[in-house]
Amino acid sequence: MSQDTDSGADQRSRVEIADLLRRRIDAGDYPVNERLPSYRELAKSLGAAPNTVGEAVRLLAAEGRVRIRRNAGAVVCDPSERATTVDEQVQEARAGLLDVQDQLRTVRQAVDALEDAVSDLIGRLPKS
């Protein structure tokens, strides 16, 4: 599998990453029924942010190229078994939205922790 990295490159867009992953899937670099590398691993090898990689994978899920499984990553779909029914597409969208919701919770927790730390620092400053 080739490494498409460019240390001087700007962050890639989700569309560019989706195109690259689509080509790799079509070339067999990521076999059917196998998991894609984690978003972090892909982000590192592609010179992109993990969130951007997640968005790209969700684009591929909308096409039926991968199936996102909560807490199990993205699995490459057999082209002959791609989601075609509305119910399957809704399930794929739901999985993607649950992933985004989890990411938002993580961000919210980090912001809350920062707010607490700033409040603590303000409280320690001498009163003038």
Coordinates of N, CA and C in Angstrom, one line a residue:
M1 N 0.8 -1.2 0.0 CA 0.0 0.0 0.0 C 0.9 1.2 0.0
S2 N 0.6 2.2 -0.9 CA 1.4 3.3 -1.0 C 1.1 4.4 0.1
Q3 N 2.1 5.1 0.5 CA 1.9 6.2 1.4 C 1.8 7.5 0.6
D4 N 0.6 8.1 0.6 CA 0.4 9.3 -0.1 C 0.5 10.5 0.9
T5 N 1.8 10.7 1.3 CA 2.0 11.8 2.2 C 2.9 12.9 1.6
D6 N 2.7 14.1 2.1 CA 3.5 15.2 1.6 C 3.6 16.1 2.8
S7 N 4.8 16.0 3.5 CA 5.0 16.7 4.7 C 4.7 18.2 4.6
G8 N 4.9 18.8 3.4 CA 4.7 20.2 3.3 C 3.3 20.6 2.8
A9 N 2.5 19.6 2.6 CA 1.2 19.8 2.0 C 0.2 20.4 3.0
D10 N -0.7 21.3 2.5 CA -1.7 21.8 3.4 C -2.7 20.7 3.7
Q11 N -3.5 20.9 4.7 CA -4.5 19.9 5.1 C -5.4 19.6 3.9
R12 N -5.6 18.3 3.7 CA -6.4 17.9 2.6 C -7.9 18.0 2.9
S13 N -8.7 18.2 1.9 CA -10.1 18.3 2.2 C -10.8 16.9 2.3
R14 N -12.0 16.9 2.8 CA -12.7 15.6 3.0 C -12.9 15.0 1.6
V15 N -13.2 15.8 0.6 CA -13.5 15.3 -0.8 C -12.2 14.7 -1.3
E16 N -11.1 15.3 -1.2 CA -9.8 14.8 -1.7 C -9.5 13.5 -1.0
I17 N -9.7 13.4 0.3 CA -9.4 12.2 1.1 C -10.4 11.1 0.7
A18 N -11.7 11.4 0.5 CA -12.6 10.4 0.0 C -12.3 9.9 -1.3
D19 N -11.8 10.8 -2.2 CA -11.4 10.3 -3.6 C -10.2 9.4 -3.5
L20 N -9.2 9.7 -2.6 CA -8.1 8.8 -2.5 C -8.5 7.5 -1.9
L21 N -9.3 7.5 -0.8 CA -9.7 6.2 -0.2 C -10.6 5.4 -1.2
R22 N -11.4 6.1 -2.0 CA -12.2 5.4 -3.0 C -11.3 4.7 -4.0
R23 N -10.2 5.4 -4.5 CA -9.3 4.7 -5.4 C -8.6 3.6 -4.8
R24 N -8.2 3.7 -3.5 CA -7.5 2.6 -2.8 C -8.5 1.4 -2.6
I25 N -9.7 1.7 -2.3 CA -10.7 0.6 -2.2 C -10.9 -0.1 -3.5
D26 N -11.1 0.7 -4.6 CA -11.2 0.1 -5.9 C -10.0 -0.7 -6.4
A27 N -8.8 -0.3 -5.9 CA -7.6 -1.0 -6.3 C -7.3 -2.2 -5.5
G28 N -8.2 -2.4 -4.4 CA -8.0 -3.6 -3.6 C -7.0 -3.4 -2.4
D29 N -6.5 -2.1 -2.3 CA -5.6 -1.9 -1.1 C -6.3 -2.1 0.2
Y30 N -7.6 -1.8 0.2 CA -8.4 -2.1 1.4 C -9.4 -3.2 1.0
P31 N -9.2 -4.5 1.4 CA -10.0 -5.6 0.9 C -11.5 -5.5 1.5
V32 N -12.4 -6.1 0.7 CA -13.8 -6.2 1.1 C -13.8 -6.9 2.4
N33 N -14.7 -6.5 3.3 CA -15.0 -7.0 4.6 C -13.9 -6.8 5.6
E34 N -12.9 -6.0 5.2 CA -11.8 -5.7 6.2 C -12.0 -4.2 6.7
R35 N -11.5 -4.0 7.9 CA -11.6 -2.6 8.4 C -10.6 -1.7 7.8
L36 N -11.0 -0.5 7.6 CA -10.1 0.6 7.3 C -9.2 0.9 8.5
P37 N -8.0 1.4 8.3 CA -7.2 1.8 9.4 C -8.0 2.9 10.2
S38 N -7.6 3.1 11.4 CA -8.3 4.1 12.3 C -8.2 5.5 11.6
Y39 N -9.1 6.4 12.0 CA -9.1 7.7 11.5 C -7.7 8.4 11.8
R40 N -7.2 8.1 13.0 CA -5.9 8.7 13.4 C -4.8 8.2 12.5
E41 N -4.8 6.9 12.2 CA -3.8 6.3 11.4 C -3.9 6.9 9.9
L42 N -5.1 6.9 9.4 CA -5.3 7.5 8.1 C -4.9 9.0 8.1
A43 N -5.2 9.7 9.1 CA -4.9 11.1 9.2 C -3.4 11.3 9.1
K44 N -2.7 10.5 9.8 CA -1.2 10.6 9.9 C -0.6 10.3 8.5
S45 N -1.1 9.2 7.9 CA -0.5 8.8 6.6 C -0.9 9.7 5.4
L46 N -2.1 10.4 5.6 CA -2.6 11.3 4.5 C -2.3 12.7 4.7
G47 N -1.8 13.1 5.9 CA -1.5 14.5 6.1 C -2.8 15.3 6.3
A48 N -3.7 14.8 7.1 CA -5.0 15.4 7.3 C -5.4 15.3 8.8
A49 N -6.4 16.1 9.2 CA -6.9 16.0 10.6 C -7.8 14.8 10.7
P50 N -7.8 14.1 11.9 CA -8.7 12.9 12.0 C -10.2 13.3 11.8
N51 N -10.6 14.4 12.2 CA -12.0 14.8 11.9 C -12.3 14.9 10.4
T52 N -11.4 15.4 9.6 CA -11.5 15.5 8.2 C -11.6 14.1 7.6
V53 N -10.8 13.2 8.1 CA -10.8 11.8 7.6 C -12.1 11.1 8.0
G54 N -12.7 11.4 9.2 CA -14.0 10.9 9.5 C -15.1 11.4 8.6
E55 N -15.0 12.7 8.2 CA -16.0 13.2 7.3 C -15.8 12.5 5.9
A56 N -14.6 12.2 5.5 CA -14.4 11.6 4.2 C -15.0 10.1 4.3
V57 N -14.7 9.5 5.4 CA -15.2 8.1 5.5 C -16.8 8.1 5.5
R58 N -17.4 9.1 6.1 CA -18.8 9.2 6.1 C -19.4 9.5 4.7
L59 N -18.6 10.2 3.9 CA -19.0 10.3 2.5 C -19.0 9.0 1.8
L60 N -18.0 8.2 2.0 CA -17.9 6.8 1.4 C -19.0 5.9 2.0
A61 N -19.4 6.1 3.2 CA -20.5 5.4 3.8 C -21.8 5.7 3.1
A62 N -22.0 7.0 2.8 CA -23.2 7.4 2.1 C -23.3 6.8 0.7
E63 N -22.1 6.5 0.1 CA -22.1 5.9 -1.2 C -22.2 4.4 -1.1
G64 N -22.1 3.8 0.1 CA -22.2 2.4 0.3 C -20.9 1.7 0.1
R65 N -19.8 2.4 0.0 CA -18.4 1.8 -0.1 C -17.9 1.2 1.2
V66 N -18.3 1.8 2.3 CA -17.9 1.3 3.6 C -19.2 1.3 4.5
R67 N -19.1 0.6 5.5 CA -20.2 0.5 6.5 C -19.5 0.9 7.8
I68 N -20.0 1.9 8.4 CA -19.5 2.4 9.7 C -20.2 1.7 10.8
R69 N -19.4 1.0 11.7 CA -20.0 0.3 12.8 C -19.5 1.0 14.1
R70 N -20.5 1.4 14.9 CA -20.2 2.1 16.1 C -19.2 1.3 17.0
N71 N -18.1 2.0 17.4 CA -17.0 1.4 18.2 C -16.3 0.3 17.5
A72 N -16.5 0.1 16.2 CA -15.8 -0.9 15.4 C -15.1 -0.4 14.2
G73 N -15.2 0.9 13.9 CA -14.6 1.4 12.7 C -15.4 1.2 11.4
A74 N -14.7 1.5 10.3 CA -15.4 1.4 9.0 C -14.9 0.1 8.3
V75 N -15.8 -0.6 7.7 CA -15.5 -1.9 7.0 C -15.9 -1.7 5.6
V76 N -15.0 -2.1 4.7 CA -15.2 -2.0 3.3 C -16.3 -3.0 2.8
C77 N -17.2 -2.4 2.1 CA -18.4 -3.2 1.6 C -18.1 -3.9 0.2
D78 N -18.7 -5.0 0.0 CA -18.7 -5.7 -1.2 C -19.5 -4.9 -2.2
P79 N -19.0 -4.5 -3.3 CA -19.8 -3.6 -4.2 C -21.2 -4.2 -4.6
S80 N -21.3 -5.5 -4.6 CA -22.5 -6.1 -5.0 C -23.5 -6.1 -3.8
E81 N -23.0 -5.8 -2.6 CA -23.9 -5.7 -1.5 C -24.1 -4.3 -0.9
R82 N -23.8 -3.3 -1.7 CA -23.9 -2.0 -1.2 C -25.3 -1.6 -0.7
A83 N -25.4 -0.8 0.3 CA -26.7 -0.4 0.8 C -27.5 0.3 -0.3
T84 N -28.7 -0.3 -0.5 CA -29.5 0.3 -1.6 C -30.9 0.7 -1.1
T85 N -31.3 0.1 0.1 CA -32.6 0.5 0.6 C -32.5 1.7 1.4
V86 N -33.6 2.4 1.5 CA -33.7 3.6 2.3 C -33.4 3.3 3.7
D87 N -33.9 2.2 4.3 CA -33.7 1.8 5.6 C -32.2 1.6 5.9
E88 N -31.5 1.0 5.0 CA -30.0 0.8 5.2 C -29.3 2.1 5.1
Q89 N -29.7 3.0 4.2 CA -29.1 4.3 4.2 C -29.3 5.1 5.4
V90 N -30.5 5.0 6.0 CA -30.8 5.7 7.2 C -30.0 5.2 8.3
Q91 N -29.8 3.9 8.4 CA -28.9 3.3 9.4 C -27.5 3.8 9.3
E92 N -27.0 3.9 8.1 CA -25.6 4.4 7.9 C -25.5 5.8 8.3
A93 N -26.5 6.6 8.0 CA -26.5 8.0 8.4 C -26.6 8.1 9.9
R94 N -27.4 7.3 10.5 CA -27.5 7.3 12.0 C -26.2 7.0 12.6
A95 N -25.5 6.0 12.1 CA -24.2 5.6 12.7 C -23.2 6.8 12.6
G96 N -23.2 7.5 11.4 CA -22.4 8.7 11.3 C -22.7 9.8 12.2
L97 N -24.0 10.0 12.4 CA -24.4 11.1 13.4 C -24.1 10.7 14.8
L98 N -24.2 9.4 15.2 CA -23.8 9.0 16.5 C -22.3 9.2 16.7
D99 N -21.5 9.0 15.7 CA -20.1 9.3 15.8 C -19.8 10.7 16.0
V100 N -20.5 11.6 15.3 CA -20.3 13.1 15.4 C -20.8 13.5 16.8
Q101 N -21.9 12.9 17.3 CA -22.3 13.2 18.7 C -21.3 12.8 19.7
D102 N -20.6 11.7 19.6 CA -19.6 11.3 20.5 C -18.4 12.3 20.4
Q103 N -18.1 12.7 19.2 CA -17.0 13.7 19.1 C -17.3 15.0 19.8
L104 N -18.6 15.4 19.6 CA -19.0 16.7 20.3 C -19.0 16.6 21.8
R105 N -19.4 15.4 22.3 CA -19.3 15.2 23.8 C -17.8 15.3 24.3
T106 N -16.9 14.8 23.5 CA -15.5 14.9 23.9 C -15.0 16.3 23.9
V107 N -15.4 17.0 22.8 CA -15.0 18.5 22.8 C -15.7 19.2 23.9
R108 N -16.9 19.0 24.2 CA -17.6 19.7 25.3 C -16.9 19.4 26.6
Q109 N -16.5 18.2 26.9 CA -15.8 17.9 28.1 C -14.4 18.6 28.2
A110 N -13.8 18.7 27.1 CA -12.5 19.5 27.0 C -12.7 20.9 27.3
V111 N -13.8 21.5 26.7 CA -14.1 22.9 26.9 C -14.4 23.2 28.4
D112 N -15.2 22.3 29.0 CA -15.6 22.4 30.4 C -14.4 22.4 31.3
A113 N -13.4 21.5 31.0 CA -12.2 21.4 31.8 C -11.4 22.6 31.6
L114 N -11.3 23.2 30.4 CA -10.6 24.5 30.2 C -11.2 25.6 31.0
E115 N -12.5 25.7 31.0 CA -13.3 26.7 31.7 C -13.0 26.6 33.2
D116 N -13.0 25.4 33.7 CA -12.7 25.2 35.1 C -11.2 25.6 35.4
A117 N -10.3 25.3 34.6 CA -8.9 25.7 34.8 C -8.7 27.2 34.8
V118 N -9.4 27.9 33.8 CA -9.3 29.3 33.8 C -10.0 30.0 35.0
S119 N -11.1 29.5 35.4 CA -11.7 30.0 36.6 C -10.8 29.8 37.8
D120 N -10.2 28.7 37.9 CA -9.2 28.4 39.0 C -8.1 29.4 39.0
L121 N -7.5 29.6 37.8 CA -6.4 30.6 37.7 C -6.9 32.0 38.0
I122 N -8.0 32.4 37.6 CA -8.5 33.7 37.9 C -8.7 33.9 39.4
G123 N -9.2 32.8 40.1 CA -9.4 32.8 41.5 C -8.1 32.9 42.3
R124 N -7.0 32.5 41.7 CA -5.7 32.5 42.4 C -4.9 33.9 42.2
L125 N -5.4 34.7 41.2 CA -4.8 36.0 41.0 C -5.0 36.9 42.2
P126 N -3.9 37.7 42.5 CA -4.1 38.6 43.6 C -5.1 39.7 43.3
K127 N -5.9 40.0 44.2 CA -6.9 41.1 44.1 C -6.2 42.4 44.1
S128 N -6.6 43.3 43.2 CA -6.0 44.6 43.2 C -6.9 45.7 43.6

